[in-house]
């Protein structure tokens, strides 16, 4: 794992929770924490704001945000290595650009730009949908611990980076790893559900699950794994177990070209419905 964890700070309560989460993860992984704040001057196309300088009001405010975030991180984990960086540009673009040298990007679920009552911000969905590698969207209190990491399984090789991240998190946290494989019976309008042998289908899904996890169990013998095969929609299954999870990890197979389509419908659904923090790991 790259030993740099990047966290976005904007002075909001959600971003403060993200800084605390990232500081804890940096301490566990012996990683350097880099706190990033982006100054987007495009809304202020007037002379007072559009000319960047060390003493202009926007820069001074941004430096204050970074200083406050660094204090939060040092108070949370006094022993970790912390740096901070101020960038010019849109927050989503700046954070996405950090993916190349970061082992993990951490962001709050909704920052200062979010709409009241919104469960997920546009920056969160953009970064999670476009940045390669783990992007953690912090949705829960870092001080609440259940001792369980959840990984959503599929039978595609592209899900392997998510599995690697989930096992590593479980190892670092000394947590149980719950591997959730959700399946639904074939749906055909002219064939009644009773015509399918649901027990046989379930057994087949259990065998698939065991096969996916076999090599990972051997690689991480210290991690206790629960194989949780459910007849449910994947979003419903993962959202259901998220209430007692420290983190839900999902891969993303989305291949769309624009916006949140890159996330895939299941990943986006989990981001919106999960009660815990969510890590999206794009291959």
mmCIF file of C-alpha atoms in Angstrom:
data_model
loop_
_atom_site.group_PDB
_atom_site.id
_atom_site.type_symbol
_atom_site.label_atom_id
_atom_site.label_comp_id
_atom_site.label_asym_id
_atom_site.label_seq_id
_atom_site.Cartn_x
_atom_site.Cartn_y
_atom_site.Cartn_z
ATOM 1 C CA UNK A 1 0.000 0.000 0.000
ATOM 2 C CA UNK A 2 1.227 3.481 -0.815
ATOM 3 C CA UNK A 3 2.066 5.064 2.528
ATOM 4 C CA UNK A 4 0.291 8.360 1.868
ATOM 5 C CA UNK A 5 -3.310 8.985 2.861
ATOM 6 C CA UNK A 6 -4.902 12.109 1.408
ATOM 7 C CA UNK A 7 -7.886 13.726 3.120
ATOM 8 C CA UNK A 8 -9.950 16.655 1.908
ATOM 9 C CA UNK A 9 -10.674 19.492 4.353
ATOM 10 C CA UNK A 10 -13.157 22.335 3.902
ATOM 11 C CA UNK A 11 -14.048 23.310 7.473
ATOM 12 C CA UNK A 12 -17.347 21.405 7.527
ATOM 13 C CA UNK A 13 -18.348 18.917 10.233
ATOM 14 C CA UNK A 14 -18.299 16.116 7.654
ATOM 15 C CA UNK A 15 -14.754 17.000 6.620
ATOM 16 C CA UNK A 16 -13.636 17.127 10.258
ATOM 17 C CA UNK A 17 -14.944 13.577 10.725
ATOM 18 C CA UNK A 18 -13.031 12.590 7.588
ATOM 19 C CA UNK A 19 -9.810 14.084 8.970
ATOM 20 C CA UNK A 20 -10.239 12.106 12.196
ATOM 21 C CA UNK A 21 -10.949 8.922 10.230
ATOM 22 C CA UNK A 22 -7.906 9.474 8.017
ATOM 23 C CA UNK A 23 -5.650 10.214 10.995
ATOM 24 C CA UNK A 24 -6.690 6.932 12.613
ATOM 25 C CA UNK A 25 -6.023 5.038 9.381
ATOM 26 C CA UNK A 26 -2.631 6.724 8.980
ATOM 27 C CA UNK A 27 -1.687 5.639 12.493
ATOM 28 C CA UNK A 28 -2.748 2.036 11.823
ATOM 29 C CA UNK A 29 -0.898 1.854 8.492
ATOM 30 C CA UNK A 30 2.160 3.895 9.589
ATOM 31 C CA UNK A 31 1.349 6.224 6.715
ATOM 32 C CA UNK A 32 1.864 9.940 6.125
ATOM 33 C CA UNK A 33 -1.302 12.009 6.269
ATOM 34 C CA UNK A 34 -1.635 14.754 3.664
ATOM 35 C CA UNK A 35 -4.446 17.251 4.311
ATOM 36 C CA UNK A 36 -5.656 18.981 1.148
ATOM 37 C CA UNK A 37 -7.807 22.068 0.696
ATOM 38 C CA UNK A 38 -8.898 23.413 -2.685
ATOM 39 C CA UNK A 39 -9.633 27.058 -3.408
ATOM 40 C CA UNK A 40 -12.085 27.372 -6.263
ATOM 41 C CA UNK A 41 -12.048 31.011 -7.387
ATOM 42 C CA UNK A 42 -14.398 30.579 -10.326
ATOM 43 C CA UNK A 43 -17.455 31.890 -8.412
ATOM 44 C CA UNK A 44 -15.574 35.094 -7.536
ATOM 45 C CA UNK A 45 -14.716 36.682 -10.863
ATOM 46 C CA UNK A 46 -13.947 40.065 -9.341
ATOM 47 C CA UNK A 47 -10.585 41.636 -8.676
ATOM 48 C CA UNK A 48 -10.789 41.244 -4.922
ATOM 49 C CA UNK A 49 -10.874 37.444 -5.188
ATOM 50 C CA UNK A 50 -9.588 36.466 -8.601
ATOM 51 C CA UNK A 51 -5.941 37.419 -8.091
ATOM 52 C CA UNK A 52 -4.323 34.811 -5.841
ATOM 53 C CA UNK A 53 -1.829 36.124 -3.356
ATOM 54 C CA UNK A 54 -0.459 35.262 0.087
ATOM 55 C CA UNK A 55 -2.536 37.921 1.802
ATOM 56 C CA UNK A 56 -5.825 37.906 -0.088
ATOM 57 C CA UNK A 57 -8.952 37.018 1.884
ATOM 58 C CA UNK A 58 -9.600 33.681 0.153
ATOM 59 C CA UNK A 59 -6.040 32.451 0.685
ATOM 60 C CA UNK A 60 -6.019 33.474 4.336
ATOM 61 C CA UNK A 61 -9.333 31.675 4.895
ATOM 62 C CA UNK A 62 -8.023 28.561 3.163
ATOM 63 C CA UNK A 63 -4.868 28.539 5.270
ATOM 64 C CA UNK A 64 -7.033 28.789 8.373
ATOM 65 C CA UNK A 65 -9.038 25.748 7.253
ATOM 66 C CA UNK A 66 -5.843 23.756 6.758
ATOM 67 C CA UNK A 67 -4.431 24.838 10.132
ATOM 68 C CA UNK A 68 -7.647 23.828 11.917
ATOM 69 C CA UNK A 69 -7.693 20.451 10.166
ATOM 70 C CA UNK A 70 -4.067 19.823 11.079
ATOM 71 C CA UNK A 71 -4.820 20.588 14.729
ATOM 72 C CA UNK A 72 -7.671 18.090 14.654
ATOM 73 C CA UNK A 73 -5.424 15.405 13.175
ATOM 74 C CA UNK A 74 -2.552 16.016 15.618
ATOM 75 C CA UNK A 75 -4.910 15.948 18.567
ATOM 76 C CA UNK A 76 -6.418 12.710 17.275
ATOM 77 C CA UNK A 77 -3.115 10.950 16.523
ATOM 78 C CA UNK A 78 -0.153 12.913 17.937
ATOM 79 C CA UNK A 79 2.493 10.576 16.572
ATOM 80 C CA UNK A 80 1.701 10.568 12.852
ATOM 81 C CA UNK A 81 3.520 12.416 10.062
ATOM 82 C CA UNK A 82 1.281 15.217 8.718
ATOM 83 C CA UNK A 83 1.629 17.592 5.805
ATOM 84 C CA UNK A 84 -0.887 20.009 4.324
ATOM 85 C CA UNK A 85 -1.280 21.438 0.823
ATOM 86 C CA UNK A 86 -3.310 24.280 -0.628
ATOM 87 C CA UNK A 87 -4.446 23.918 -4.243
ATOM 88 C CA UNK A 88 -6.207 26.199 -6.697
ATOM 89 C CA UNK A 89 -9.165 24.634 -8.494
ATOM 90 C CA UNK A 90 -12.403 22.747 -8.007
ATOM 91 C CA UNK A 91 -12.324 20.406 -5.009
ATOM 92 C CA UNK A 92 -13.419 17.339 -6.979
ATOM 93 C CA UNK A 93 -10.751 17.862 -9.630
ATOM 94 C CA UNK A 94 -8.012 18.501 -7.071
ATOM 95 C CA UNK A 95 -8.842 15.408 -5.014
ATOM 96 C CA UNK A 96 -9.169 13.245 -8.086
ATOM 97 C CA UNK A 97 -5.705 14.384 -9.133
ATOM 98 C CA UNK A 98 -4.226 13.088 -5.865
ATOM 99 C CA UNK A 99 -5.038 9.481 -6.732
ATOM 100 C CA UNK A 100 -1.760 8.982 -8.577
ATOM 101 C CA UNK A 101 0.428 9.218 -5.487
ATOM 102 C CA UNK A 102 -2.020 8.395 -2.682
ATOM 103 C CA UNK A 103 -2.717 4.963 -1.289
ATOM 104 C CA UNK A 104 -6.123 6.202 -0.163
ATOM 105 C CA UNK A 105 -8.295 9.305 -0.514
ATOM 106 C CA UNK A 106 -10.651 10.178 2.341
ATOM 107 C CA UNK A 107 -13.522 12.655 2.022
ATOM 108 C CA UNK A 108 -16.565 13.644 4.024
ATOM 109 C CA UNK A 109 -19.992 12.548 2.869
ATOM 110 C CA UNK A 110 -21.178 16.117 2.391
ATOM 111 C CA UNK A 111 -19.130 19.293 2.630
ATOM 112 C CA UNK A 112 -20.010 22.960 2.849
ATOM 113 C CA UNK A 113 -21.267 22.987 -0.718
ATOM 114 C CA UNK A 114 -23.902 20.311 -0.114
ATOM 115 C CA UNK A 115 -27.619 20.931 -0.159
ATOM 116 C CA UNK A 116 -29.442 20.815 3.200
ATOM 117 C CA UNK A 117 -30.700 17.295 3.824
ATOM 118 C CA UNK A 118 -28.554 15.743 1.098
ATOM 119 C CA UNK A 119 -27.027 12.407 2.088
ATOM 120 C CA UNK A 120 -24.082 12.592 -0.291
ATOM 121 C CA UNK A 121 -22.227 15.505 -1.832
ATOM 122 C CA UNK A 122 -21.331 16.027 -5.488
ATOM 123 C CA UNK A 123 -17.608 16.075 -4.653
ATOM 124 C CA UNK A 124 -17.898 12.673 -2.941
ATOM 125 C CA UNK A 125 -19.659 11.034 -5.862
ATOM 126 C CA UNK A 126 -17.312 12.582 -8.434
ATOM 127 C CA UNK A 127 -14.114 11.527 -6.672
ATOM 128 C CA UNK A 128 -15.410 8.037 -5.844
ATOM 129 C CA UNK A 129 -16.559 7.645 -9.430
ATOM 130 C CA UNK A 130 -13.354 8.711 -11.148
ATOM 131 C CA UNK A 131 -10.315 8.223 -8.908
ATOM 132 C CA UNK A 132 -8.487 4.930 -9.155
ATOM 133 C CA UNK A 133 -7.645 3.168 -5.902
ATOM 134 C CA UNK A 134 -9.513 3.361 -2.588
ATOM 135 C CA UNK A 135 -11.748 6.371 -1.937
ATOM 136 C CA UNK A 136 -13.326 6.407 1.514
ATOM 137 C CA UNK A 137 -16.515 8.416 1.992
ATOM 138 C CA UNK A 138 -16.861 8.970 5.745
ATOM 139 C CA UNK A 139 -20.475 8.688 6.799
ATOM 140 C CA UNK A 140 -20.166 7.571 10.429
ATOM 141 C CA UNK A 141 -18.605 8.697 13.683
ATOM 142 C CA UNK A 142 -14.962 7.533 13.795
ATOM 143 C CA UNK A 143 -15.365 6.866 17.529
ATOM 144 C CA UNK A 144 -18.086 4.247 16.956
ATOM 145 C CA UNK A 145 -16.525 0.806 16.474
ATOM 146 C CA UNK A 146 -18.296 -2.497 15.843
ATOM 147 C CA UNK A 147 -15.249 -4.617 15.067
ATOM 148 C CA UNK A 148 -16.451 -5.644 11.612
ATOM 149 C CA UNK A 149 -15.502 -4.745 8.041
ATOM 150 C CA UNK A 150 -17.922 -5.639 5.232
ATOM 151 C CA UNK A 151 -16.898 -6.485 1.672
ATOM 152 C CA UNK A 152 -19.402 -6.808 -1.133
ATOM 153 C CA UNK A 153 -18.424 -9.745 -3.345
ATOM 154 C CA UNK A 154 -18.917 -10.353 -7.033
ATOM 155 C CA UNK A 155 -17.475 -12.984 -9.335
ATOM 156 C CA UNK A 156 -15.481 -10.576 -11.525
ATOM 157 C CA UNK A 157 -11.703 -10.277 -11.355
ATOM 158 C CA UNK A 158 -12.044 -6.485 -11.226
ATOM 159 C CA UNK A 159 -13.266 -6.922 -7.636
ATOM 160 C CA UNK A 160 -9.875 -8.183 -6.459
ATOM 161 C CA UNK A 161 -8.484 -4.721 -5.549
ATOM 162 C CA UNK A 162 -11.498 -4.227 -3.269
ATOM 163 C CA UNK A 163 -10.869 -7.612 -1.642
ATOM 164 C CA UNK A 164 -7.209 -6.755 -1.085
ATOM 165 C CA UNK A 165 -8.156 -3.462 0.533
ATOM 166 C CA UNK A 166 -10.837 -5.058 2.726
ATOM 167 C CA UNK A 167 -8.549 -7.814 4.010
ATOM 168 C CA UNK A 168 -5.805 -5.273 4.731
ATOM 169 C CA UNK A 169 -8.229 -3.064 6.653
ATOM 170 C CA UNK A 170 -9.496 -6.030 8.654
ATOM 171 C CA UNK A 171 -5.924 -7.047 9.455
ATOM 172 C CA UNK A 172 -4.854 -3.556 10.537
ATOM 173 C CA UNK A 173 -7.961 -3.115 12.692
ATOM 174 C CA UNK A 174 -7.977 -6.707 14.050
ATOM 175 C CA UNK A 175 -11.587 -6.865 12.805
ATOM 176 C CA UNK A 176 -13.803 -9.617 11.516
ATOM 177 C CA UNK A 177 -14.399 -9.470 7.768
ATOM 178 C CA UNK A 178 -17.964 -10.158 6.626
ATOM 179 C CA UNK A 179 -18.016 -11.148 2.954
ATOM 180 C CA UNK A 180 -21.503 -10.539 1.555
ATOM 181 C CA UNK A 181 -22.563 -12.243 -1.667
ATOM 182 C CA UNK A 182 -26.082 -11.283 -2.710
ATOM 183 C CA UNK A 183 -28.037 -13.136 -5.373
ATOM 184 C CA UNK A 184 -31.508 -12.981 -6.865
ATOM 185 C CA UNK A 185 -33.448 -15.793 -8.571
ATOM 186 C CA UNK A 186 -33.903 -15.635 -12.344
ATOM 187 C CA UNK A 187 -36.859 -13.433 -13.232
ATOM 188 C CA UNK A 188 -38.950 -14.377 -16.215
ATOM 189 C CA UNK A 189 -42.513 -13.198 -16.535
ATOM 190 C CA UNK A 190 -43.729 -16.539 -17.901
ATOM 191 C CA UNK A 191 -41.915 -18.790 -15.396
ATOM 192 C CA UNK A 192 -43.204 -18.908 -11.788
ATOM 193 C CA UNK A 193 -40.575 -18.584 -9.057
ATOM 194 C CA UNK A 194 -41.570 -22.008 -7.716
ATOM 195 C CA UNK A 195 -40.211 -23.602 -10.895
ATOM 196 C CA UNK A 196 -36.666 -22.797 -9.769
ATOM 197 C CA UNK A 197 -34.863 -24.917 -7.191
ATOM 198 C CA UNK A 198 -33.912 -21.991 -4.947
ATOM 199 C CA UNK A 199 -32.059 -24.217 -2.511
ATOM 200 C CA UNK A 200 -29.847 -25.523 -5.295
ATOM 201 C CA UNK A 201 -29.198 -21.990 -6.554
ATOM 202 C CA UNK A 202 -28.281 -20.851 -3.042
ATOM 203 C CA UNK A 203 -25.859 -23.761 -2.618
ATOM 204 C CA UNK A 204 -24.228 -22.841 -5.923
ATOM 205 C CA UNK A 205 -23.788 -19.230 -4.765
ATOM 206 C CA UNK A 206 -22.211 -20.476 -1.528
ATOM 207 C CA UNK A 207 -19.700 -22.477 -3.567
ATOM 208 C CA UNK A 208 -18.910 -19.402 -5.662
ATOM 209 C CA UNK A 209 -18.368 -17.367 -2.490
ATOM 210 C CA UNK A 210 -16.045 -19.959 -0.983
ATOM 211 C CA UNK A 211 -14.077 -20.085 -4.228
ATOM 212 C CA UNK A 212 -13.649 -16.312 -4.367
ATOM 213 C CA UNK A 213 -12.364 -16.192 -0.788
ATOM 214 C CA UNK A 214 -10.163 -19.298 -0.748
ATOM 215 C CA UNK A 215 -6.923 -17.669 -1.845
ATOM 216 C CA UNK A 216 -7.521 -14.599 0.311
ATOM 217 C CA UNK A 217 -8.123 -16.737 3.408
ATOM 218 C CA UNK A 218 -4.784 -18.430 2.788
ATOM 219 C CA UNK A 219 -3.031 -15.092 2.304
ATOM 220 C CA UNK A 220 -4.586 -13.572 5.454
ATOM 221 C CA UNK A 221 -4.924 -16.454 7.942
ATOM 222 C CA UNK A 222 -5.100 -13.966 10.838
ATOM 223 C CA UNK A 223 -8.385 -12.490 9.578
ATOM 224 C CA UNK A 224 -11.619 -14.111 10.722
ATOM 225 C CA UNK A 225 -13.991 -14.296 7.755
ATOM 226 C CA UNK A 226 -17.762 -14.698 7.787
ATOM 227 C CA UNK A 227 -19.237 -15.903 4.489
ATOM 228 C CA UNK A 228 -22.653 -14.242 4.268
ATOM 229 C CA UNK A 229 -24.668 -15.388 1.238
ATOM 230 C CA UNK A 230 -28.034 -13.668 0.937
ATOM 231 C CA UNK A 231 -31.000 -13.869 -1.408
ATOM 232 C CA UNK A 232 -31.431 -10.123 -1.859
ATOM 233 C CA UNK A 233 -30.518 -7.201 -4.070
ATOM 234 C CA UNK A 234 -26.831 -6.321 -3.442
ATOM 235 C CA UNK A 235 -27.658 -2.762 -2.361
ATOM 236 C CA UNK A 236 -30.276 -3.954 0.142
ATOM 237 C CA UNK A 237 -27.936 -6.626 1.510
ATOM 238 C CA UNK A 238 -24.986 -4.286 1.986
ATOM 239 C CA UNK A 239 -27.068 -1.420 3.355
ATOM 240 C CA UNK A 240 -28.618 -3.834 5.852
ATOM 241 C CA UNK A 241 -25.308 -5.012 7.311
ATOM 242 C CA UNK A 242 -23.819 -1.500 7.251
ATOM 243 C CA UNK A 243 -25.650 -0.579 10.470
ATOM 244 C CA UNK A 244 -23.203 -2.744 12.440
ATOM 245 C CA UNK A 245 -20.079 -2.194 10.320
ATOM 246 C CA UNK A 246 -17.078 0.079 10.721
ATOM 247 C CA UNK A 247 -16.616 0.194 6.950
ATOM 248 C CA UNK A 248 -18.296 -1.221 3.843
ATOM 249 C CA UNK A 249 -15.944 -1.922 0.932
ATOM 250 C CA UNK A 250 -17.218 -2.171 -2.639
ATOM 251 C CA UNK A 251 -15.549 -2.452 -6.002
ATOM 252 C CA UNK A 252 -16.803 -0.471 -8.954
ATOM 253 C CA UNK A 253 -17.370 -1.919 -12.405
ATOM 254 C CA UNK A 254 -18.943 1.255 -13.828
ATOM 255 C CA UNK A 255 -17.588 2.091 -17.265
ATOM 256 C CA UNK A 256 -19.696 5.094 -18.203
ATOM 257 C CA UNK A 257 -18.043 8.234 -19.496
ATOM 258 C CA UNK A 258 -19.832 10.908 -17.520
ATOM 259 C CA UNK A 259 -20.264 11.709 -13.850
ATOM 260 C CA UNK A 260 -21.565 9.147 -11.399
ATOM 261 C CA UNK A 261 -22.252 6.588 -14.117
ATOM 262 C CA UNK A 262 -18.620 5.625 -13.526
ATOM 263 C CA UNK A 263 -19.651 4.217 -10.162
ATOM 264 C CA UNK A 264 -22.081 1.572 -11.341
ATOM 265 C CA UNK A 265 -25.607 1.288 -9.981
ATOM 266 C CA UNK A 266 -24.791 -1.006 -7.047
ATOM 267 C CA UNK A 267 -21.856 1.082 -5.837
ATOM 268 C CA UNK A 268 -23.820 4.292 -6.100
ATOM 269 C CA UNK A 269 -26.751 2.696 -4.293
ATOM 270 C CA UNK A 270 -24.507 1.586 -1.430
ATOM 271 C CA UNK A 271 -22.991 5.063 -1.158
ATOM 272 C CA UNK A 272 -26.446 6.568 -0.780
ATOM 273 C CA UNK A 273 -28.014 3.960 1.505
ATOM 274 C CA UNK A 274 -25.208 2.663 3.753
ATOM 275 C CA UNK A 275 -25.216 3.867 7.333
ATOM 276 C CA UNK A 276 -21.475 3.364 7.748
ATOM 277 C CA UNK A 277 -18.482 4.800 5.950
ATOM 278 C CA UNK A 278 -17.944 3.325 2.484
ATOM 279 C CA UNK A 279 -14.730 2.592 0.597
ATOM 280 C CA UNK A 280 -15.034 2.497 -3.184
ATOM 281 C CA UNK A 281 -12.092 0.710 -4.797
ATOM 282 C CA UNK A 282 -11.776 1.137 -8.546
ATOM 283 C CA UNK A 283 -9.365 -1.223 -10.326
#
